[in-house]
Structures are given as structure tokens and as C-alpha cells.
Amino acid sequence: FTGDNFGSTYRGVTGREVQVLELVASGRSNSAIAESLSLSEATVKSYVSTVLTKLGVENRVQAALVAHQVGAW
């Protein structure tokens, strides 16, 4: 899976947003994602919110399902 594959399916999703989505889909918390990507937790929350909006979903579980359906993993 690469960000390019996902980005071509969901236009406008950036590489960093794909990284965050991968970690969300693996069940990581915002604080764990922040630590993993060397970001603040507030920044991760912003990325998660943006990804949810771009995917047209309401929560993290739905975002993970979209990622899996697209063949992200």
C-alpha cells in the first residue's frame, strides 16, 4: 500500500494524512500516533478530522473500513 494508491482513489488525501489513516486503522490512539510521527496530539487530531471529512465518514472505525475496502492492506 502506498499513499499514491490511496490518493488516486480519494483525491486530496495527502501523504501525511495517509500515514495517519494507516495508524488509525491499526487501532492506535491519537497520542500513540503523535509519538510515532513526532507530531503533537493536537496536530494528529486535526489530521484525523481532515481525513474523516475527506473520506466522507463520521468516525475512525468507518475510516479504517474505507481504507481496508480500497485495499490499503
CSV table of C-alpha atoms in Angstrom, one decimal:
chain,number,residue,atom,x,y,z
A,1,PHE,CA,0.0,0.0,0.0
A,2,THR,CA,1.2,3.4,-0.8
A,3,GLY,CA,-0.2,6.9,-0.3
A,4,ASP,CA,-0.3,7.3,-4.1
A,5,ASN,CA,-2.7,4.4,-4.5
A,6,PHE,CA,-5.0,5.7,-1.8
A,7,GLY,CA,-4.6,9.3,-3.0
A,8,SER,CA,-5.7,8.3,-6.5
A,9,THR,CA,-8.9,6.8,-5.1
A,10,TYR,CA,-9.6,9.6,-2.7
A,11,ARG,CA,-8.3,12.8,-4.3
A,12,GLY,CA,-6.9,15.4,-2.0
A,13,VAL,CA,-5.7,13.0,0.7
A,14,THR,CA,-2.1,13.9,1.4
A,15,GLY,CA,0.7,11.5,2.1
A,16,ARG,CA,0.8,12.5,5.8
A,17,GLU,CA,-2.9,12.0,6.1
A,18,VAL,CA,-2.5,8.5,4.6
A,19,GLN,CA,0.2,7.8,7.3
A,20,VAL,CA,-2.2,9.0,10.0
A,21,LEU,CA,-5.0,6.9,8.5
A,22,GLU,CA,-2.8,3.8,8.4
A,23,LEU,CA,-2.1,4.2,12.1
A,24,VAL,CA,-5.8,4.9,12.9
A,25,ALA,CA,-6.8,1.8,11.0
A,26,SER,CA,-4.3,-0.2,13.0
A,27,GLY,CA,-6.1,0.9,16.2
A,28,ARG,CA,-3.6,3.4,17.5
A,29,SER,CA,-4.7,6.3,19.8
A,30,ASN,CA,-4.0,9.9,18.8
A,31,SER,CA,-1.3,10.1,21.4
A,32,ALA,CA,0.4,6.9,20.0
A,33,ILE,CA,0.1,8.3,16.5
A,34,ALA,CA,1.6,11.6,17.7
A,35,GLU,CA,4.6,9.8,19.2
A,36,SER,CA,5.1,7.6,16.2
A,37,LEU,CA,5.1,10.5,13.7
A,38,SER,CA,6.8,13.1,16.0
A,39,LEU,CA,3.7,15.3,16.0
A,40,SER,CA,1.7,17.0,18.7
A,41,GLU,CA,-1.5,15.3,19.7
A,42,ALA,CA,-3.4,18.4,18.6
A,43,THR,CA,-1.9,18.1,15.1
A,44,VAL,CA,-2.9,14.4,14.9
A,45,LYS,CA,-6.4,15.4,16.0
A,46,SER,CA,-6.5,17.9,13.1
A,47,TYR,CA,-5.3,15.3,10.6
A,48,VAL,CA,-7.8,12.7,11.8
A,49,SER,CA,-10.6,15.3,11.5
A,50,THR,CA,-9.5,16.3,8.0
A,51,VAL,CA,-9.2,12.6,6.9
A,52,LEU,CA,-12.7,11.9,8.2
A,53,THR,CA,-14.1,14.9,6.2
A,54,LYS,CA,-12.2,14.0,3.0
A,55,LEU,CA,-13.4,10.3,3.2
A,56,GLY,CA,-17.0,11.4,4.0
A,57,VAL,CA,-17.2,9.3,7.1
A,58,GLU,CA,-18.2,10.1,10.7
A,59,ASN,CA,-15.7,8.2,12.8
A,60,ARG,CA,-12.3,6.3,13.0
A,61,VAL,CA,-13.9,2.9,12.5
A,62,GLN,CA,-15.6,4.0,9.3
A,63,ALA,CA,-12.3,5.5,8.0
A,64,ALA,CA,-10.5,2.2,8.8
A,65,LEU,CA,-13.2,0.3,6.9
A,66,VAL,CA,-12.8,2.6,3.8
A,67,ALA,CA,-9.0,2.1,3.9
A,68,HIS,CA,-9.4,-1.7,4.0
A,69,GLN,CA,-12.1,-1.7,1.3
A,70,VAL,CA,-9.8,0.3,-1.0
A,71,GLY,CA,-7.2,-2.4,-0.5
A,72,ALA,CA,-4.9,-0.4,1.7
A,73,TRP,CA,-3.6,-3.5,3.4
